[in-house]
Amino acid sequence: MRRTYTVLTAAAIALATAVTTTPAPAHADHEDTPTVRELLELCDVTTDLCEFHPGGEPELFSAHGRTVGSEVFNCTSGRQNMAVEWSDTTSQSNSVGLSLTTEAGFGKVFSVAYEQSFQHTWKTSHTEAQTTFVNTGPGEVGWVERRPQMQRVHGTYELHFGSRQWGHYIWYAPFTAEGPVSDSPDEVVTQNVRPMTDAEEAACP
């Protein structure tokens, strides 16, 4: 029996047979074409084989800065090093919006492939906690911002079925995941100050 191989692309889901025929493109709205999400929901559930193939080394990047901890107010007449205690958690996300748990299904397949390829454990979340001192002048407000280090992994799922699914036995589905990087030397934490507003000054003890 001849089996056809099918490829999903990120911009438009396309079909392509990988036997002796010429690849025939189709559009995402084709009635017999599944979404990437639909395919991944079947990974390690009804598949004979489900594997994730990373498309290169993880891409490291800094997430958008966000305020962590509480603001501190210097209501004295001199400069102060004021302690800001904070805790911040970064979590993973992915291109299909499914929960990427590492215990079962496509999430477990992903985490195993990641560990085998890069000799690191994929983290679903990471919490960083510190005390940061902000040097504030009289009548100033201080706060702390953090830009967490993240990683982005691109790749392709290969899914084999024992019977035809949407007309094909084998499907390829693109996938991108983003997750936290723990203990990164490139972690960015900044101290910031601004003048108090009139209302904030009036609230000083």
PDB file of C-alpha atoms in Angstrom:
ATOM      1  CA  MET A   1       0.000   0.000   0.000  1.00  0.00           C
ATOM      2  CA  ARG A   2       1.409   3.419  -0.930  1.00  0.00           C
ATOM      3  CA  ARG A   3       1.556   5.897   1.946  1.00  0.00           C
ATOM      4  CA  THR A   4       1.501   9.632   1.389  1.00  0.00           C
ATOM      5  CA  TYR A   5       3.546  12.095   3.438  1.00  0.00           C
ATOM      6  CA  THR A   6       2.001  15.411   4.362  1.00  0.00           C
ATOM      7  CA  VAL A   7       3.603  18.680   5.412  1.00  0.00           C
ATOM      8  CA  LEU A   8       2.056  21.586   7.307  1.00  0.00           C
ATOM      9  CA  THR A   9       3.667  24.982   6.861  1.00  0.00           C
ATOM     10  CA  ALA A  10       3.304  27.881   9.305  1.00  0.00           C
ATOM     11  CA  ALA A  11       1.953  30.527   6.909  1.00  0.00           C
ATOM     12  CA  ALA A  12      -0.501  28.306   5.083  1.00  0.00           C
ATOM     13  CA  ILE A  13      -1.064  24.635   5.715  1.00  0.00           C
ATOM     14  CA  ALA A  14       0.175  22.826   2.626  1.00  0.00           C
ATOM     15  CA  LEU A  15      -0.080  19.233   1.489  1.00  0.00           C
ATOM     16  CA  ALA A  16       2.787  17.479  -0.247  1.00  0.00           C
ATOM     17  CA  THR A  17       3.160  13.826  -1.148  1.00  0.00           C
ATOM     18  CA  ALA A  18       6.637  12.410  -0.597  1.00  0.00           C
ATOM     19  CA  VAL A  19       6.489   9.292  -2.721  1.00  0.00           C
ATOM     20  CA  THR A  20       6.941   9.558  -6.478  1.00  0.00           C
ATOM     21  CA  THR A  21       4.432  12.307  -7.148  1.00  0.00           C
ATOM     22  CA  THR A  22       5.025  16.042  -7.423  1.00  0.00           C
ATOM     23  CA  PRO A  23       4.146  18.018  -4.228  1.00  0.00           C
ATOM     24  CA  ALA A  24       0.684  19.505  -4.566  1.00  0.00           C
ATOM     25  CA  PRO A  25       0.104  22.627  -2.453  1.00  0.00           C
ATOM     26  CA  ALA A  26      -3.225  23.266  -0.753  1.00  0.00           C
ATOM     27  CA  HIS A  27      -4.572  26.096   1.386  1.00  0.00           C
ATOM     28  CA  ALA A  28      -5.352  26.240   5.072  1.00  0.00           C
ATOM     29  CA  ASP A  29      -9.081  26.278   4.417  1.00  0.00           C
ATOM     30  CA  HIS A  30      -8.995  22.972   2.527  1.00  0.00           C
ATOM     31  CA  GLU A  31     -11.843  20.869   3.924  1.00  0.00           C
ATOM     32  CA  ASP A  32      -9.624  17.834   4.486  1.00  0.00           C
ATOM     33  CA  THR A  33      -6.691  19.700   6.051  1.00  0.00           C
ATOM     34  CA  PRO A  34      -6.209  19.579   9.841  1.00  0.00           C
ATOM     35  CA  THR A  35      -4.783  22.401  11.912  1.00  0.00           C
ATOM     36  CA  VAL A  36      -1.444  21.962  13.654  1.00  0.00           C
ATOM     37  CA  ARG A  37      -3.320  21.985  16.960  1.00  0.00           C
ATOM     38  CA  GLU A  38      -5.594  19.134  15.849  1.00  0.00           C
ATOM     39  CA  LEU A  39      -2.584  17.038  14.876  1.00  0.00           C
ATOM     40  CA  LEU A  40      -0.666  17.676  18.086  1.00  0.00           C
ATOM     41  CA  GLU A  41      -3.675  16.724  20.182  1.00  0.00           C
ATOM     42  CA  LEU A  42      -3.306  13.229  18.651  1.00  0.00           C
ATOM     43  CA  CYS A  43       0.441  12.953  19.343  1.00  0.00           C
ATOM     44  CA  ASP A  44       1.166   9.873  21.483  1.00  0.00           C
ATOM     45  CA  VAL A  45      -2.598   9.343  21.763  1.00  0.00           C
ATOM     46  CA  THR A  46      -3.603   7.727  18.469  1.00  0.00           C
ATOM     47  CA  THR A  47      -0.274   7.855  16.626  1.00  0.00           C
ATOM     48  CA  ASP A  48       2.017   4.930  15.865  1.00  0.00           C
ATOM     49  CA  LEU A  49       4.922   7.358  16.004  1.00  0.00           C
ATOM     50  CA  CYS A  50       5.222  10.950  17.170  1.00  0.00           C
ATOM     51  CA  GLU A  51       8.603  12.689  17.214  1.00  0.00           C
ATOM     52  CA  PHE A  52       9.801  16.268  17.497  1.00  0.00           C
ATOM     53  CA  HIS A  53      12.784  17.341  15.381  1.00  0.00           C
ATOM     54  CA  PRO A  54      14.420  20.609  16.536  1.00  0.00           C
ATOM     55  CA  GLY A  55      15.322  22.931  13.677  1.00  0.00           C
ATOM     56  CA  GLY A  56      18.541  24.273  15.186  1.00  0.00           C
ATOM     57  CA  GLU A  57      19.945  25.580  18.451  1.00  0.00           C
ATOM     58  CA  PRO A  58      17.605  27.471  20.814  1.00  0.00           C
ATOM     59  CA  GLU A  59      17.412  31.218  20.195  1.00  0.00           C
ATOM     60  CA  LEU A  60      18.091  33.251  23.347  1.00  0.00           C
ATOM     61  CA  PHE A  61      16.319  36.570  23.846  1.00  0.00           C
ATOM     62  CA  SER A  62      15.276  38.984  26.576  1.00  0.00           C
ATOM     63  CA  ALA A  63      11.586  39.275  27.364  1.00  0.00           C
ATOM     64  CA  HIS A  64       9.939  42.665  27.716  1.00  0.00           C
ATOM     65  CA  GLY A  65      10.823  44.491  30.917  1.00  0.00           C
ATOM     66  CA  ARG A  66       8.306  44.404  33.733  1.00  0.00           C
ATOM     67  CA  THR A  67       8.138  45.946  37.188  1.00  0.00           C
ATOM     68  CA  VAL A  68       8.810  43.486  40.013  1.00  0.00           C
ATOM     69  CA  GLY A  69       8.198  44.057  43.690  1.00  0.00           C
ATOM     70  CA  SER A  70       6.718  47.250  45.125  1.00  0.00           C
ATOM     71  CA  GLU A  71       7.738  50.869  44.757  1.00  0.00           C
ATOM     72  CA  VAL A  72       9.720  52.435  47.610  1.00  0.00           C
ATOM     73  CA  PHE A  73       9.356  56.058  48.713  1.00  0.00           C
ATOM     74  CA  ASN A  74      12.171  58.159  50.154  1.00  0.00           C
ATOM     75  CA  CYS A  75      10.418  60.515  52.517  1.00  0.00           C
ATOM     76  CA  THR A  76      13.661  61.527  54.270  1.00  0.00           C
ATOM     77  CA  SER A  77      15.957  64.497  53.693  1.00  0.00           C
ATOM     78  CA  GLY A  78      18.925  62.351  52.561  1.00  0.00           C
ATOM     79  CA  ARG A  79      19.787  59.647  50.029  1.00  0.00           C
ATOM     80  CA  GLN A  80      18.723  56.132  50.918  1.00  0.00           C
ATOM     81  CA  ASN A  81      19.536  52.629  49.685  1.00  0.00           C
ATOM     82  CA  MET A  82      16.056  51.148  49.862  1.00  0.00           C
ATOM     83  CA  ALA A  83      15.437  47.384  49.700  1.00  0.00           C
ATOM     84  CA  VAL A  84      12.949  46.028  47.167  1.00  0.00           C
ATOM     85  CA  GLU A  85      12.111  42.382  47.761  1.00  0.00           C
ATOM     86  CA  TRP A  86      10.668  40.711  44.690  1.00  0.00           C
ATOM     87  CA  SER A  87       9.750  37.386  43.173  1.00  0.00           C
ATOM     88  CA  ASP A  88       8.960  36.893  39.495  1.00  0.00           C
ATOM     89  CA  THR A  89       7.864  33.802  37.556  1.00  0.00           C
ATOM     90  CA  THR A  90       8.295  33.280  33.822  1.00  0.00           C
ATOM     91  CA  SER A  91       6.398  30.519  32.024  1.00  0.00           C
ATOM     92  CA  GLN A  92       6.477  28.811  28.664  1.00  0.00           C
ATOM     93  CA  SER A  93       4.226  29.407  25.660  1.00  0.00           C
ATOM     94  CA  ASN A  94       3.924  27.874  22.210  1.00  0.00           C
ATOM     95  CA  SER A  95       2.691  28.535  18.693  1.00  0.00           C
ATOM     96  CA  VAL A  96      -0.531  26.527  19.004  1.00  0.00           C
ATOM     97  CA  GLY A  97      -1.719  27.697  22.412  1.00  0.00           C
ATOM     98  CA  LEU A  98      -1.861  24.209  23.938  1.00  0.00           C
ATOM     99  CA  SER A  99      -0.694  23.396  27.434  1.00  0.00           C
ATOM    100  CA  LEU A 100       2.854  22.061  27.034  1.00  0.00           C
ATOM    101  CA  THR A 101       2.987  19.718  30.009  1.00  0.00           C
ATOM    102  CA  THR A 102       5.975  17.406  30.082  1.00  0.00           C
ATOM    103  CA  GLU A 103       4.144  14.372  31.496  1.00  0.00           C
ATOM    104  CA  ALA A 104       2.174  13.191  28.449  1.00  0.00           C
ATOM    105  CA  GLY A 105       1.316  13.743  24.809  1.00  0.00           C
ATOM    106  CA  PHE A 106       3.115  16.171  22.535  1.00  0.00           C
ATOM    107  CA  GLY A 107       4.613  18.001  25.531  1.00  0.00           C
ATOM    108  CA  LYS A 108       6.475  14.923  26.733  1.00  0.00           C
ATOM    109  CA  VAL A 109       7.663  14.236  23.174  1.00  0.00           C
ATOM    110  CA  PHE A 110       8.957  17.812  22.974  1.00  0.00           C
ATOM    111  CA  SER A 111      10.751  17.765  26.340  1.00  0.00           C
ATOM    112  CA  VAL A 112      12.450  14.418  25.608  1.00  0.00           C
ATOM    113  CA  ALA A 113      13.655  15.632  22.196  1.00  0.00           C
ATOM    114  CA  TYR A 114      14.878  18.907  23.737  1.00  0.00           C
ATOM    115  CA  GLU A 115      16.868  17.113  26.436  1.00  0.00           C
ATOM    116  CA  GLN A 116      18.392  14.636  23.973  1.00  0.00           C
ATOM    117  CA  SER A 117      19.344  17.390  21.520  1.00  0.00           C
ATOM    118  CA  PHE A 118      20.681  20.037  23.917  1.00  0.00           C
ATOM    119  CA  GLN A 119      21.528  18.108  27.139  1.00  0.00           C
ATOM    120  CA  HIS A 120      19.323  20.386  29.211  1.00  0.00           C
ATOM    121  CA  THR A 121      15.928  19.922  30.824  1.00  0.00           C
ATOM    122  CA  TRP A 122      13.085  21.980  29.367  1.00  0.00           C
ATOM    123  CA  LYS A 123      11.594  24.175  32.086  1.00  0.00           C
ATOM    124  CA  THR A 124       7.866  24.876  32.048  1.00  0.00           C
ATOM    125  CA  SER A 125       8.392  27.783  34.461  1.00  0.00           C
ATOM    126  CA  HIS A 126      11.105  29.449  36.510  1.00  0.00           C
ATOM    127  CA  THR A 127      10.840  31.708  39.552  1.00  0.00           C
ATOM    128  CA  GLU A 128      13.549  34.209  40.438  1.00  0.00           C
ATOM    129  CA  ALA A 129      13.552  35.912  43.863  1.00  0.00           C
ATOM    130  CA  GLN A 130      15.942  38.611  45.034  1.00  0.00           C
ATOM    131  CA  THR A 131      16.347  41.688  47.165  1.00  0.00           C
ATOM    132  CA  THR A 132      17.507  44.646  45.070  1.00  0.00           C
ATOM    133  CA  PHE A 133      18.670  47.919  46.602  1.00  0.00           C
ATOM    134  CA  VAL A 134      17.597  51.130  44.882  1.00  0.00           C
ATOM    135  CA  ASN A 135      19.491  54.351  45.665  1.00  0.00           C
ATOM    136  CA  THR A 136      16.911  57.109  45.988  1.00  0.00           C
ATOM    137  CA  GLY A 137      17.247  60.805  46.678  1.00  0.00           C
ATOM    138  CA  PRO A 138      14.970  62.862  48.918  1.00  0.00           C
ATOM    139  CA  GLY A 139      11.447  62.975  47.495  1.00  0.00           C
ATOM    140  CA  GLU A 140      12.080  60.179  44.978  1.00  0.00           C
ATOM    141  CA  VAL A 141      10.280  56.931  44.221  1.00  0.00           C
ATOM    142  CA  GLY A 142      12.311  53.837  43.394  1.00  0.00           C
ATOM    143  CA  TRP A 143      11.338  50.607  41.635  1.00  0.00           C
ATOM    144  CA  VAL A 144      12.907  47.561  40.004  1.00  0.00           C
ATOM    145  CA  GLU A 145      12.443  46.225  36.494  1.00  0.00           C
ATOM    146  CA  ARG A 146      13.410  42.782  35.232  1.00  0.00           C
ATOM    147  CA  ARG A 147      13.955  41.500  31.694  1.00  0.00           C
ATOM    148  CA  PRO A 148      13.877  37.695  31.978  1.00  0.00           C
ATOM    149  CA  GLN A 149      16.073  35.605  29.723  1.00  0.00           C
ATOM    150  CA  MET A 150      14.034  33.334  27.460  1.00  0.00           C
ATOM    151  CA  GLN A 151      14.690  30.755  24.759  1.00  0.00           C
ATOM    152  CA  ARG A 152      12.837  30.021  21.537  1.00  0.00           C
ATOM    153  CA  VAL A 153      12.902  26.561  19.949  1.00  0.00           C
ATOM    154  CA  HIS A 154      11.678  25.919  16.394  1.00  0.00           C
ATOM    155  CA  GLY A 155      11.091  22.492  14.941  1.00  0.00           C
ATOM    156  CA  THR A 156       8.784  19.997  13.290  1.00  0.00           C
ATOM    157  CA  TYR A 157       6.618  17.201  14.622  1.00  0.00           C
ATOM    158  CA  GLU A 158       6.512  13.992  12.611  1.00  0.00           C
ATOM    159  CA  LEU A 159       3.338  11.983  13.159  1.00  0.00           C
ATOM    160  CA  HIS A 160       2.645   8.484  11.787  1.00  0.00           C
ATOM    161  CA  PHE A 161      -0.846   6.982  11.902  1.00  0.00           C
ATOM    162  CA  GLY A 162      -1.940   3.382  11.444  1.00  0.00           C
ATOM    163  CA  SER A 163      -4.844   4.482   9.277  1.00  0.00           C
ATOM    164  CA  ARG A 164      -5.376   7.512   7.073  1.00  0.00           C
ATOM    165  CA  GLN A 165      -6.015  10.761   8.914  1.00  0.00           C
ATOM    166  CA  TRP A 166      -7.343  13.558   6.720  1.00  0.00           C
ATOM    167  CA  GLY A 167      -6.340  11.347   3.796  1.00  0.00           C
ATOM    168  CA  HIS A 168      -2.735  10.660   4.802  1.00  0.00           C
ATOM    169  CA  TYR A 169      -0.712   8.309   7.010  1.00  0.00           C
ATOM    170  CA  ILE A 170       2.167  10.690   7.789  1.00  0.00           C
ATOM    171  CA  TRP A 171       2.016  14.361   8.708  1.00  0.00           C
ATOM    172  CA  TYR A 172       4.642  16.992   9.476  1.00  0.00           C
ATOM    173  CA  ALA A 173       3.621  19.940  11.653  1.00  0.00           C
ATOM    174  CA  PRO A 174       5.699  23.076  12.446  1.00  0.00           C
ATOM    175  CA  PHE A 175       6.007  24.094  16.066  1.00  0.00           C
ATOM    176  CA  THR A 176       7.643  26.850  18.115  1.00  0.00           C
ATOM    177  CA  ALA A 177       7.985  26.943  21.894  1.00  0.00           C
ATOM    178  CA  GLU A 178       9.290  29.670  24.187  1.00  0.00           C
ATOM    179  CA  GLY A 179      10.440  29.015  27.728  1.00  0.00           C
ATOM    180  CA  PRO A 180      12.473  30.485  30.594  1.00  0.00           C
ATOM    181  CA  VAL A 181      16.235  30.226  31.009  1.00  0.00           C
ATOM    182  CA  SER A 182      17.275  29.827  34.629  1.00  0.00           C
ATOM    183  CA  ASP A 183      20.458  31.244  36.187  1.00  0.00           C
ATOM    184  CA  SER A 184      21.379  33.154  33.051  1.00  0.00           C
ATOM    185  CA  PRO A 185      24.374  35.523  33.285  1.00  0.00           C
ATOM    186  CA  ASP A 186      22.532  37.803  30.847  1.00  0.00           C
ATOM    187  CA  GLU A 187      19.623  38.382  33.222  1.00  0.00           C
ATOM    188  CA  VAL A 188      18.831  42.133  33.254  1.00  0.00           C
ATOM    189  CA  VAL A 189      17.619  43.767  36.488  1.00  0.00           C
ATOM    190  CA  THR A 190      17.537  47.568  36.637  1.00  0.00           C
ATOM    191  CA  GLN A 191      16.952  50.103  39.419  1.00  0.00           C
ATOM    192  CA  ASN A 192      14.864  53.150  38.537  1.00  0.00           C
ATOM    193  CA  VAL A 193      13.856  56.396  40.231  1.00  0.00           C
ATOM    194  CA  ARG A 194      11.488  59.274  39.564  1.00  0.00           C
ATOM    195  CA  PRO A 195      10.289  62.328  41.523  1.00  0.00           C
ATOM    196  CA  MET A 196       7.295  61.849  43.756  1.00  0.00           C
ATOM    197  CA  THR A 197       4.010  63.344  42.681  1.00  0.00           C
ATOM    198  CA  ASP A 198       2.403  65.982  44.911  1.00  0.00           C
ATOM    199  CA  ALA A 199      -0.044  63.369  46.188  1.00  0.00           C
ATOM    200  CA  GLU A 200       2.774  60.953  47.024  1.00  0.00           C
ATOM    201  CA  GLU A 201       4.715  63.633  48.889  1.00  0.00           C
ATOM    202  CA  ALA A 202       1.584  64.544  50.833  1.00  0.00           C
ATOM    203  CA  ALA A 203       1.208  60.880  51.843  1.00  0.00           C
ATOM    204  CA  CYS A 204       4.708  60.750  53.364  1.00  0.00           C
ATOM    205  CA  PRO A 205       4.678  60.251  57.155  1.00  0.00           C
TER     206      PRO A 205
END
